[in-house]
Coordinates of C-alpha atoms in Angstrom, one line a residue:
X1 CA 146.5 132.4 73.6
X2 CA 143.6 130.3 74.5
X3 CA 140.9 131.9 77.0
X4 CA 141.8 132.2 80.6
X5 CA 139.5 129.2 82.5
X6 CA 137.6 131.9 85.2
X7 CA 136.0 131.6 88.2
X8 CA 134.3 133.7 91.3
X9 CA 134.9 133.1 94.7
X10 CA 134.3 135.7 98.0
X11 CA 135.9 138.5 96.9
X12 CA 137.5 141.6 99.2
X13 CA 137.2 145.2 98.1
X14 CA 139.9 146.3 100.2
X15 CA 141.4 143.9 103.1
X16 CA 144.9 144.8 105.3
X17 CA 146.9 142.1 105.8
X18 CA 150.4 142.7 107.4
X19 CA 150.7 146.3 106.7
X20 CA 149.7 145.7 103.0
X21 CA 146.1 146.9 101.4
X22 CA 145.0 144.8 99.3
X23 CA 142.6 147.1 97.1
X24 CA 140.7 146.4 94.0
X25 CA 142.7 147.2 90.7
X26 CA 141.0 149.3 87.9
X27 CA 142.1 146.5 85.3
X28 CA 139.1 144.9 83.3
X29 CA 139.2 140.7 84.3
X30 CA 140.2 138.5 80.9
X31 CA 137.0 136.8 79.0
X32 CA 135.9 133.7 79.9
X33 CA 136.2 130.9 77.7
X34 CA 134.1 127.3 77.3
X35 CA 134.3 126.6 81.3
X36 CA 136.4 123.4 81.7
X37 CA 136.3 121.7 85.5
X38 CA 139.0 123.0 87.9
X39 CA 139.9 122.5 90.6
X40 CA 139.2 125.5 93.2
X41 CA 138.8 126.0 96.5
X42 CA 136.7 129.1 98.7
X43 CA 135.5 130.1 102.0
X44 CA 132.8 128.9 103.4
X45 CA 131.4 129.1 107.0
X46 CA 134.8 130.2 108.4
X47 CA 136.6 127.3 106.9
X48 CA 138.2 126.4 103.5
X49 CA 136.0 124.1 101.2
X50 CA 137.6 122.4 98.2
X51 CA 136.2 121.0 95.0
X52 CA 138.5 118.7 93.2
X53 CA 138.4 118.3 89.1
X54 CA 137.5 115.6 87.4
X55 CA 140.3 113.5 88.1
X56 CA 140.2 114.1 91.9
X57 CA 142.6 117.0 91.5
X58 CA 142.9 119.4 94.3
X59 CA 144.2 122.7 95.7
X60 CA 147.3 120.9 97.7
X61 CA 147.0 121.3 101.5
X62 CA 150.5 123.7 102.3
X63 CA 149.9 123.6 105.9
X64 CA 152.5 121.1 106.6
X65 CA 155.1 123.3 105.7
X66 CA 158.0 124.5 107.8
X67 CA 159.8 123.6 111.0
X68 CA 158.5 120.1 112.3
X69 CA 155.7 119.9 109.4
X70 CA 154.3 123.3 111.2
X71 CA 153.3 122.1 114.5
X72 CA 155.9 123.2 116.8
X73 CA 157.2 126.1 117.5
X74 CA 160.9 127.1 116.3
X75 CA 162.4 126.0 120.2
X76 CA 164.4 128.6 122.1
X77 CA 167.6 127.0 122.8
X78 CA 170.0 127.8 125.9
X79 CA 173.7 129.9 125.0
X80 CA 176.2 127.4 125.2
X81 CA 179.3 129.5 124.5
X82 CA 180.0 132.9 123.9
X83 CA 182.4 134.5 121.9
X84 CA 183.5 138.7 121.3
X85 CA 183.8 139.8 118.5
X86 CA 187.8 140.3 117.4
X87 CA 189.8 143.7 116.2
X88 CA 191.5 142.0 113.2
X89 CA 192.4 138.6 111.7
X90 CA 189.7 136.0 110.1
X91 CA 186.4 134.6 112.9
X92 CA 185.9 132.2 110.9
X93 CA 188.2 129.4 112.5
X94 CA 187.1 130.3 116.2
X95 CA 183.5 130.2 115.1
X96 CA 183.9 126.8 113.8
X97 CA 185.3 125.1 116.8
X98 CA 183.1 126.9 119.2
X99 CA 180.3 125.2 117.1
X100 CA 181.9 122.2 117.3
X101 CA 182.2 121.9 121.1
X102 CA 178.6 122.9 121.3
X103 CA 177.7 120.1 119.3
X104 CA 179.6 117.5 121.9
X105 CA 177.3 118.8 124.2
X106 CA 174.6 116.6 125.7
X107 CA 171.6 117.0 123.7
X108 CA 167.9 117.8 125.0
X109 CA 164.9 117.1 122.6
X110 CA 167.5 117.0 119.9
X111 CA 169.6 120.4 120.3
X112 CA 172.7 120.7 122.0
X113 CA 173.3 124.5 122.7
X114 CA 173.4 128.1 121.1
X115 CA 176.7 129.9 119.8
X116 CA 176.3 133.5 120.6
X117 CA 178.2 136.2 118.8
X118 CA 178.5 139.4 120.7
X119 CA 178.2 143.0 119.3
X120 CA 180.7 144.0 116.3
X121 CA 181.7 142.7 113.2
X122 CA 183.2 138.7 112.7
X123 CA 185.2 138.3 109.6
X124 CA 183.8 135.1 108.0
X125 CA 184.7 133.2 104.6
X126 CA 182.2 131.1 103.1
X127 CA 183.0 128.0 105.3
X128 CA 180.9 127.7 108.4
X129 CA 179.6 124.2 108.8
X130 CA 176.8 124.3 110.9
X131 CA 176.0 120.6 113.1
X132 CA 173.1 119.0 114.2
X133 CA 170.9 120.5 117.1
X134 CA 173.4 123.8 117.4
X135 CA 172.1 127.1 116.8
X136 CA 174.4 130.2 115.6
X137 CA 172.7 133.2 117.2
X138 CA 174.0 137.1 117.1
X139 CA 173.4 139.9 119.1
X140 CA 171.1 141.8 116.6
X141 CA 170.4 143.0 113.0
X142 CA 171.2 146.6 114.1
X143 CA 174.1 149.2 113.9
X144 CA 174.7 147.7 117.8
X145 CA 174.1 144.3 116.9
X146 CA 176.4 141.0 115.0
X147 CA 177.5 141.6 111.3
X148 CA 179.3 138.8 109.5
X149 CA 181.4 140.9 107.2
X150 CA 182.0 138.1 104.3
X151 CA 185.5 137.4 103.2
X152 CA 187.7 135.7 100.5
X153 CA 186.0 133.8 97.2
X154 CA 182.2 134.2 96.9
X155 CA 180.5 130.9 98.3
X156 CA 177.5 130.2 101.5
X157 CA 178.6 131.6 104.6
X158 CA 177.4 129.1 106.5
X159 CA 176.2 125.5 105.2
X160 CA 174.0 123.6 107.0
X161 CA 173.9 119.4 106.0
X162 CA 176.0 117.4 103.7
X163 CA 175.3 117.1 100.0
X164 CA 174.3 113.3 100.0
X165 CA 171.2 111.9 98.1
X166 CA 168.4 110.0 99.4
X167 CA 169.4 106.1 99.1
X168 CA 166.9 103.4 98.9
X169 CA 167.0 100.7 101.2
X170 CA 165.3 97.4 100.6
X171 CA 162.5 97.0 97.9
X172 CA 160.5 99.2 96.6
X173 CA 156.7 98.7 96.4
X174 CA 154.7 99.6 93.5
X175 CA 151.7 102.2 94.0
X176 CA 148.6 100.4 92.8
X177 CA 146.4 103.0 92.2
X178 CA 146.0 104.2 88.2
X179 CA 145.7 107.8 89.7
X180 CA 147.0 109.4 92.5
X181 CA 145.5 112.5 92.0
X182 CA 147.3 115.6 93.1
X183 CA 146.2 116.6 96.8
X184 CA 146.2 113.3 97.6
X185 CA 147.3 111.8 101.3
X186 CA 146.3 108.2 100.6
X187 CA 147.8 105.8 98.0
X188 CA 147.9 102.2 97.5
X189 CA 150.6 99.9 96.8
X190 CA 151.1 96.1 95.6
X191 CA 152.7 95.6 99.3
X192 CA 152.3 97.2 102.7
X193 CA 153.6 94.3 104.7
X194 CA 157.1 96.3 104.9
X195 CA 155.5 99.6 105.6
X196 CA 154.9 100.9 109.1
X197 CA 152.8 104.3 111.0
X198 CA 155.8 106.9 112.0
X199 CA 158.2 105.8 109.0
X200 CA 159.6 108.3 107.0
X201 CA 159.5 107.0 103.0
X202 CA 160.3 108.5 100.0
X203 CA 157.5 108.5 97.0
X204 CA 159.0 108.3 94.0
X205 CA 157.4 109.4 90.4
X206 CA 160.1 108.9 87.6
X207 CA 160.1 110.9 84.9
X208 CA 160.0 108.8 82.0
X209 CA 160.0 109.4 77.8
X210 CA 155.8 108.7 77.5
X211 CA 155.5 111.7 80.3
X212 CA 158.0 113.6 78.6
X213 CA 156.0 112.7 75.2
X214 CA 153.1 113.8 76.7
X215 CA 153.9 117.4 78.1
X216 CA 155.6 118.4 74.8
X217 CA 159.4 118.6 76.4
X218 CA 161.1 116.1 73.4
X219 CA 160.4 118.8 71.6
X220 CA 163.0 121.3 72.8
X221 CA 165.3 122.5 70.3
X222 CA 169.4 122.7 70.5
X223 CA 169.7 119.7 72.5
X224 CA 167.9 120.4 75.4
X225 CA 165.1 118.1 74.9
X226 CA 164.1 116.2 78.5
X227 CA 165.4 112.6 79.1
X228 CA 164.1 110.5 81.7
X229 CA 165.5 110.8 84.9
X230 CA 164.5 109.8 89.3
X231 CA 162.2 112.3 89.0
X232 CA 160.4 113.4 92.1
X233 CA 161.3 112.0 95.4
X234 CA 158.9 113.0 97.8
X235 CA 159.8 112.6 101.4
X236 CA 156.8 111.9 103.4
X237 CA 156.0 110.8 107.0
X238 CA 153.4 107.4 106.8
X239 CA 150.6 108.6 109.8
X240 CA 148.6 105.6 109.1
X241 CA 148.6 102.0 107.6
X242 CA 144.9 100.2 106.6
X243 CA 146.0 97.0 104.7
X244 CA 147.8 97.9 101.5
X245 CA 146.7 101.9 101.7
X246 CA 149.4 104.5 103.4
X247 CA 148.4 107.8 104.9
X248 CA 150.7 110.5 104.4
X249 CA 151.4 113.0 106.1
X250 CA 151.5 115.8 103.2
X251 CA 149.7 115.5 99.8
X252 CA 151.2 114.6 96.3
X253 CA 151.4 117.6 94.5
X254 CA 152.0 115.9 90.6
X255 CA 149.3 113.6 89.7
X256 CA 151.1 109.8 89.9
X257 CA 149.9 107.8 86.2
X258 CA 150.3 104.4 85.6
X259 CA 150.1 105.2 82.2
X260 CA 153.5 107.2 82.7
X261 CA 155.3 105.0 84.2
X262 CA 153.6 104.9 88.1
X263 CA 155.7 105.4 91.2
X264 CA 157.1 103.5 94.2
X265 CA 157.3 104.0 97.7
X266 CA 161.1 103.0 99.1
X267 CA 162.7 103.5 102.8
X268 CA 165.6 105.6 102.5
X269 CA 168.7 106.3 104.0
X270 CA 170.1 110.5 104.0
X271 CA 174.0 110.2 105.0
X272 CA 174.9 113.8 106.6
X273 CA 171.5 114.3 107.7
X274 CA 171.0 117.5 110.3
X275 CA 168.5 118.4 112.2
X276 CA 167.6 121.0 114.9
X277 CA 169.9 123.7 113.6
X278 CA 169.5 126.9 113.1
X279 CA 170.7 131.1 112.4
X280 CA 169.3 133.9 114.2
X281 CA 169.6 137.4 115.2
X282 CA 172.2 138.4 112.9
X283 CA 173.2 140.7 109.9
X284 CA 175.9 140.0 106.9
X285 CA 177.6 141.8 104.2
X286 CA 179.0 140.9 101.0
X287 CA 180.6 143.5 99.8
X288 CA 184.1 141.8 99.4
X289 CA 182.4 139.1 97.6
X290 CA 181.7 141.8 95.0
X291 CA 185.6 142.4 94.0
X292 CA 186.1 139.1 93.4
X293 CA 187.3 139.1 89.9
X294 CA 185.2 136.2 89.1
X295 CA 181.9 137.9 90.4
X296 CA 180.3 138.3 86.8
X297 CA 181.0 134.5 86.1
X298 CA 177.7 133.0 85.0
X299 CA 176.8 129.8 86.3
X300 CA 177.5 126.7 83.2
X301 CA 177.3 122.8 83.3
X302 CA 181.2 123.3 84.7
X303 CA 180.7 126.0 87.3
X304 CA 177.6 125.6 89.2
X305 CA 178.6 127.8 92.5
X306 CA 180.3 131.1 90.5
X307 CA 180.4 134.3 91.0
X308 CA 177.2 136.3 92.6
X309 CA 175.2 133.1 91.9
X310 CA 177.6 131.5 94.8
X311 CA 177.3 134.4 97.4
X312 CA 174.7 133.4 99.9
X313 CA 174.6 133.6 103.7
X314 CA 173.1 130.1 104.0
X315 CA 172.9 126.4 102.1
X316 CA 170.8 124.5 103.6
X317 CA 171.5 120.7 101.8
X318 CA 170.4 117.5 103.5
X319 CA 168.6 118.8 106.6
X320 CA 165.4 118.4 108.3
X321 CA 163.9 120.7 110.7
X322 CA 166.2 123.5 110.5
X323 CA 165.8 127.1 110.3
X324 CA 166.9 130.6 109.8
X325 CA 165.1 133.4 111.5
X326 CA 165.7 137.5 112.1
X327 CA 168.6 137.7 109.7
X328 CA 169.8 140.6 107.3
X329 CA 171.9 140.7 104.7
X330 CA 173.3 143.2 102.2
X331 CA 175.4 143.3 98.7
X332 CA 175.1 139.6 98.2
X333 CA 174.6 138.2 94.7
X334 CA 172.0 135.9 96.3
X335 CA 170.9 135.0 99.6
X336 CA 169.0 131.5 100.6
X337 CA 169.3 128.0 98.9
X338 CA 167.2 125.4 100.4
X339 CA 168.3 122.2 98.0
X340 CA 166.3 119.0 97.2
X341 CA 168.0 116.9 99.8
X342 CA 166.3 119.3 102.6
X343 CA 163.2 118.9 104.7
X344 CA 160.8 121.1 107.1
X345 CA 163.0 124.2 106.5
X346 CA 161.3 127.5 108.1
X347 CA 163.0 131.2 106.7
X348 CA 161.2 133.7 108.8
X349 CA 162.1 137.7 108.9
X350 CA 164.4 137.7 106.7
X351 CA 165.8 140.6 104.6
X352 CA 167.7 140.2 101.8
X353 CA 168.6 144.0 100.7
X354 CA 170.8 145.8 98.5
X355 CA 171.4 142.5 95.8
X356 CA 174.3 142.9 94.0
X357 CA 173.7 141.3 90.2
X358 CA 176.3 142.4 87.5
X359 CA 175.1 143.9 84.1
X360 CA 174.4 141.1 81.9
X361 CA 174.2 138.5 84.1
X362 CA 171.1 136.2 84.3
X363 CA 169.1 137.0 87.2
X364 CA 169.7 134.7 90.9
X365 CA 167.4 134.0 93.3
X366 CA 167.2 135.9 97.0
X367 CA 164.8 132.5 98.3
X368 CA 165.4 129.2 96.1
X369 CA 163.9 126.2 97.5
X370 CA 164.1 123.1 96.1
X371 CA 163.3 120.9 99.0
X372 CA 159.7 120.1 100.4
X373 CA 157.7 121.2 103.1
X374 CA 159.6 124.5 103.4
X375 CA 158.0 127.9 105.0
X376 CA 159.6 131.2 103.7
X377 CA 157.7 134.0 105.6
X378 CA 157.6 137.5 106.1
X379 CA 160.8 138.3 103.9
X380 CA 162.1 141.6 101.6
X381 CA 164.0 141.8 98.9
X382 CA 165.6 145.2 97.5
X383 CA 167.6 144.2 93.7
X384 CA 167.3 144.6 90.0
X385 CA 167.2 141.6 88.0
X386 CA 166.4 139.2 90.6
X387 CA 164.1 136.0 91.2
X388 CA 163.0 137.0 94.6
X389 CA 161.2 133.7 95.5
X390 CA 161.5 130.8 93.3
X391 CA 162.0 127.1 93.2
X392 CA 164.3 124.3 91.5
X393 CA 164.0 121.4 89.1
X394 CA 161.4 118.9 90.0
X395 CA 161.0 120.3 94.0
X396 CA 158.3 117.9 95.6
X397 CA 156.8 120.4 97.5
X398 CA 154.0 121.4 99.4
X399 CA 156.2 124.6 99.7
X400 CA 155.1 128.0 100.8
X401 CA 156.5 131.7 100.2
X402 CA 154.1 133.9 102.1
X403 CA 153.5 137.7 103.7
X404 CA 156.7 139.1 101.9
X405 CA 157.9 141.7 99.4
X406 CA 160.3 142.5 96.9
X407 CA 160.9 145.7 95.2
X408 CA 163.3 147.0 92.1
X409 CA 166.0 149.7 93.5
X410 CA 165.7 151.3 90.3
X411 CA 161.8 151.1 90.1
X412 CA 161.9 149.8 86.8
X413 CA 164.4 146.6 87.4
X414 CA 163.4 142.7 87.0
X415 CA 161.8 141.6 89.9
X416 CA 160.1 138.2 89.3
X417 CA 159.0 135.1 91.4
X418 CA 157.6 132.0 90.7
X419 CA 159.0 128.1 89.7
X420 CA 162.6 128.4 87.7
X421 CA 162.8 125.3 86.4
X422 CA 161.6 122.1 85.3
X423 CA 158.2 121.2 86.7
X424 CA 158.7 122.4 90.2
X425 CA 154.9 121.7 92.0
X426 CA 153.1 122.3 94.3
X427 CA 154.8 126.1 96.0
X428 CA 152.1 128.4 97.3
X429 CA 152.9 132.1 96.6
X430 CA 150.6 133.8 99.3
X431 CA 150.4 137.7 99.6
X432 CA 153.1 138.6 98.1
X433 CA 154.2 142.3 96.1
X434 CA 156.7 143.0 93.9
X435 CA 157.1 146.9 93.5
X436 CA 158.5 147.7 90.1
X437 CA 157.5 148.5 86.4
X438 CA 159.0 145.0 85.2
X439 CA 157.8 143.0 88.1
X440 CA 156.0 140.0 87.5
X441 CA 154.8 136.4 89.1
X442 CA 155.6 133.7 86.1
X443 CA 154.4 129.9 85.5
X444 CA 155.0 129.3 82.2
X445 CA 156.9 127.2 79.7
X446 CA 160.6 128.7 79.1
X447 CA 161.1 126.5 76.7
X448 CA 164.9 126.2 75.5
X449 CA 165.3 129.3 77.8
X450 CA 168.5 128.1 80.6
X451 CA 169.2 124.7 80.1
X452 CA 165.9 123.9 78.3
X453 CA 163.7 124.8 81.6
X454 CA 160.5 123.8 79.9
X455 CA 157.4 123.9 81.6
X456 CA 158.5 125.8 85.0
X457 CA 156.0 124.5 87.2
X458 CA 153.2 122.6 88.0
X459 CA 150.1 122.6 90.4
X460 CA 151.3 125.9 92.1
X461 CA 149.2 128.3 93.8
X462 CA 149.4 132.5 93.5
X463 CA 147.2 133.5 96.4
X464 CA 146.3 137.7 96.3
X465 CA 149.8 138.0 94.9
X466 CA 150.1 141.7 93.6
X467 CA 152.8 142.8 90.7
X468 CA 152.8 144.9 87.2
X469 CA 151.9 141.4 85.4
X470 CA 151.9 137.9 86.2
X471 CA 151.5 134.8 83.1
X472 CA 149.7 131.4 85.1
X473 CA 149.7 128.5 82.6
X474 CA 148.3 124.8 82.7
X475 CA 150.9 122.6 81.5
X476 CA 149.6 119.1 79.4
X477 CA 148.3 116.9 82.0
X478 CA 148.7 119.5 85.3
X479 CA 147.4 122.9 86.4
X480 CA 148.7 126.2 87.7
X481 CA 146.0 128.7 89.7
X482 CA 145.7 132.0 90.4
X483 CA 143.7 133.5 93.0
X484 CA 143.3 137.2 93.2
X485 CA 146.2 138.2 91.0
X486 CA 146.7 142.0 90.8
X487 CA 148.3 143.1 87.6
X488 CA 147.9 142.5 83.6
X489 CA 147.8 139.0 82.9
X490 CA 150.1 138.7 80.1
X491 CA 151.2 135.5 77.5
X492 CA 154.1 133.5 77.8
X493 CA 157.5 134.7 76.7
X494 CA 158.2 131.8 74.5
X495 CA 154.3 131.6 73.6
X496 CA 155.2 132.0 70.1
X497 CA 158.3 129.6 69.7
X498 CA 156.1 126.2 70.9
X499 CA 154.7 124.2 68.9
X500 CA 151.4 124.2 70.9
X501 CA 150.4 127.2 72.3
X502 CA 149.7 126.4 76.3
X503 CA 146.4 127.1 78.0
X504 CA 145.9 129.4 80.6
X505 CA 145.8 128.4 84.2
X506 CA 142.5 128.5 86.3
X507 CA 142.4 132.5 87.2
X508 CA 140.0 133.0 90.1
X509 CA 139.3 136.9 90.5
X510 CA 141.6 138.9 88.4
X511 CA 142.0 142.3 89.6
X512 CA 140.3 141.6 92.7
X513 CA 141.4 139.9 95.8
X514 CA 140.1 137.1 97.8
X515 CA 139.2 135.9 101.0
X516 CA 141.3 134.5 103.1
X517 CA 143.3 136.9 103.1
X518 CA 146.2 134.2 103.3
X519 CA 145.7 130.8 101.9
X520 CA 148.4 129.5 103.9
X521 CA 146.9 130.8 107.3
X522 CA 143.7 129.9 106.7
X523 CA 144.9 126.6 106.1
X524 CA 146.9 126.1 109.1
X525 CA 143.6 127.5 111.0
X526 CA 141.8 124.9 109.8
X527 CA 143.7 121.7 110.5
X528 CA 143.6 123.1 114.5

């Protein structure tokens, strides 16, 4: 493996953050290499100061992630109905319609009313469709509090958005620029004359055979070679026009080549679009999802929502500002799926405890995002052979996991985070610990692992993560950082199988964290 590309910034022997100490590890930082220009980023004065590559490359700005791009506050919204919780029979039917009726409700500032369960247990099967600008709310996480006690064949609980794709409308206009680095807010295209401030758009980057040339993923053996494809569609919110140039209101987190292909910038239609809707204040169980006889089922081509991979509490599809906050939930096979049709999506205090993964079954994610602008805070996971945070094919981002942690029930269990799939780019993972002697935080090539996953990720951040050992990799023509990793860095798994072995990603003070604390925070501080 080639040398790790190393730099210094401030450094912390020992800082508490959220009930974790971050302390200084006893293992000896990697050599440095030839230094090659990276971009990095450090404190400076009490604010965060960034210096790009060569290429104009920078550490992506995250702070636009979450509920209403992180600038307001998840609302409180007023009970409209109340319902007890039942001695026998199936909730789930009563739920429904009480949902329902909330959402004929007149709406203020986009929400209609809060469902509230009472105290005890509501038998639910995995079909709650939650509306627009409704809220499902219990009475508690605790012993005296709401438990959905999951029924029937193992699916989401509750589902939030339809399953439609973004749809262009009109023409598309072609971004003019050779390079649209990645951090970028500002891009140029042929023709802004369609283009106005408060639109939302969608930036598209195709992923085409010269890109797929490029990176090395032809090259995948047993059929799983790339083939172009849409790509990545970034949904972004135009906050200024200035002649043929649009602002946006979050960066680009892939680097946008003309020599690949380019991009375009399209209006867009989302049919089944929610918004405003959101679970709190409750617990769930899945232990009846568990003796389903089709629990060990791996997912295939055919069977995309089997088995443990299927049993979540919550879908969110095409959504935009929605959330789930103060939620527990035990014995599921998984937990949260945030897909790419879904926007400005917080998950906050959420526990997903007790996973239940059969032996020899690939591991599934607790937290899979593959939407953009998407906050994940302050979450556990408890599980053995689990991705605790992780992302999908080709998710746009800026995403952020952050102040969370995950731990093997065995001690010695898989316990991984980090991008699945397929480029994913542009996901901070911010303070976060995975307890366990197999525990590790992974941007890598996978190679013909899955369904040829190939390079992972791209462009992510690891901010003071902490874990037994963590692999950061640059991908051909992008860059994954780590800053303050704690652990042994360690080569990729499928290192030896490529025909190129990968370069290391840009590690920033290995073995010792840094300051901020929180990338993610800091960030947020700083746009005020």
């Amino acid at each position: 493996m080639t040398p790790a590309r190393l730099t210094t910034v401030v450094a912390a022997g020992a800082v508490a953050v959220g009930g974790i100490v971050w302390a200084q590890s006893d293992e000896q930082p990697a050599q440095a290499g030839p230094q090659a220009q990276s971009a990095t980023v450090e404190l400076s004065q009490g604010r965060l100061a960034y210096t790009p590559d060569k290429r104009g490359n920078r550490i992506p700005d995250f702070s636009s992630a979450g509920y209403r791009g992180g600038r307001t506050a998840i609302p409180e919204v007023p009970v409209a109905a109340t319902l007890s919780a039942a001695d026998k029979g199936d909730d789930t039917g009563r739920i429904q319609a009480a949902l329902d009726k909330a959402a004929d409700r007149p709406a203020g500032d986009g929400v209609h009313g809060a469902v509230l369960l009472g105290p005890g247990e509501f038998r639910v099967t995995a079909s709650l469709k939650l509306p627009g600008g409704v809220v499902l709310r219990g009475s508690g996480t605790g012993s005296s509090g709401t438990l959905l006690r999951a029924q029937g064949t193992p699916g989401s609980l509750i589902t939030i958005g339809s399953d439609a794709s973004y749809t262009r409308v009109g023409k598309r206009a072609n971004i003019a620029d050779p390079y649209v680095p990645v951090g970028a807010t500002k891009l140029a295209v042929d023709n802004a004359a369609d283009f106005k401030r408060g639109e939302r758009i969608v930036v598209q980057r195709p992923t085409t055979q010269p890109w797929i040339n490029a990176i090395g993923m032809d090259k995948i053996p047993g059929g799983e070679a790339w083939t172009p494809n849409s790509g990545q569609l970034s949904v972004r919110t135009i906050t200024a026009v200035s002649g043929n140039t649009l602002t946006l209101d979050a960066p680009i987190t892939t680097a946008i080549e003309k020599k690949y292909g380019g991009g375009t910038v399209w209006h867009y239609t989302l049919d089944g679009q929610v918004s405003d809707a959101g679970v709190e204040n409750l617990a769930a169980d899945a232990t009846a999802f568990t003796k389903d006889p089709d629990y060990d089922r791996p997912e295939d081509g055919k069977n995309r929502e089997a088995g443990a991979f299927a049993s979540r509490l919550l879908t969110v599809n095409a959504a935009r500002d929605v959330w789930a906050k103060d939620v527990k939930l035990t014995h599921f096979g998984s937990g949260f799926y945030v897909n790419d049709n879904a926007s400005r999506v917080t998950i906050e205090d959420a526990q997903d405890l007790d996973m239940k993964v059969p032996d020899g079954l690939a591991p599934p994610p607790a937290f899979m995002v593959g939407g953009q602008q998407v906050l994940v805070r302050d979450t556990t996971v408890t599980g053995d052979r689990v991705h605790a945070w992780t992302t999908q094919a080709f998710a746009a981002g800026p995403n952020v996991f952050t102040r969370s942690t995950a731990k093997s029930l065995t001690g010695s269990g898989q316990v991984d985070a980090g991008p699945h799939m397929r480029w994913a780019s542009g996901t901070l993972y911010d303070q976060l610990t995975i307890t366990s002697s197999d525990s590790a935080f992974i941007a890598a090539n996978a190679w013909d692992g899955g369904t040829g996953h190939g390079w992972q990720g791209a462009n992510n951040v690891f901010w003071n993560t902490r874990s037994a050992t963590y692999t950061v990799l640059a991908p051909p023509t992008a860059d994954n950082w780590a800053f303050g990793p704690t652990g042994k860095q360690v080569p990729g798994k499928h290192d030896a199988a490529l025909p190129t072995t990968p370069d290391v990603g840009t590690i920033v003070s290995p073995g010792t964290p840094v300051q901020p604390a929180s990338l993610f925070t800091q960030q947020v501080r700083d746009r005020g």
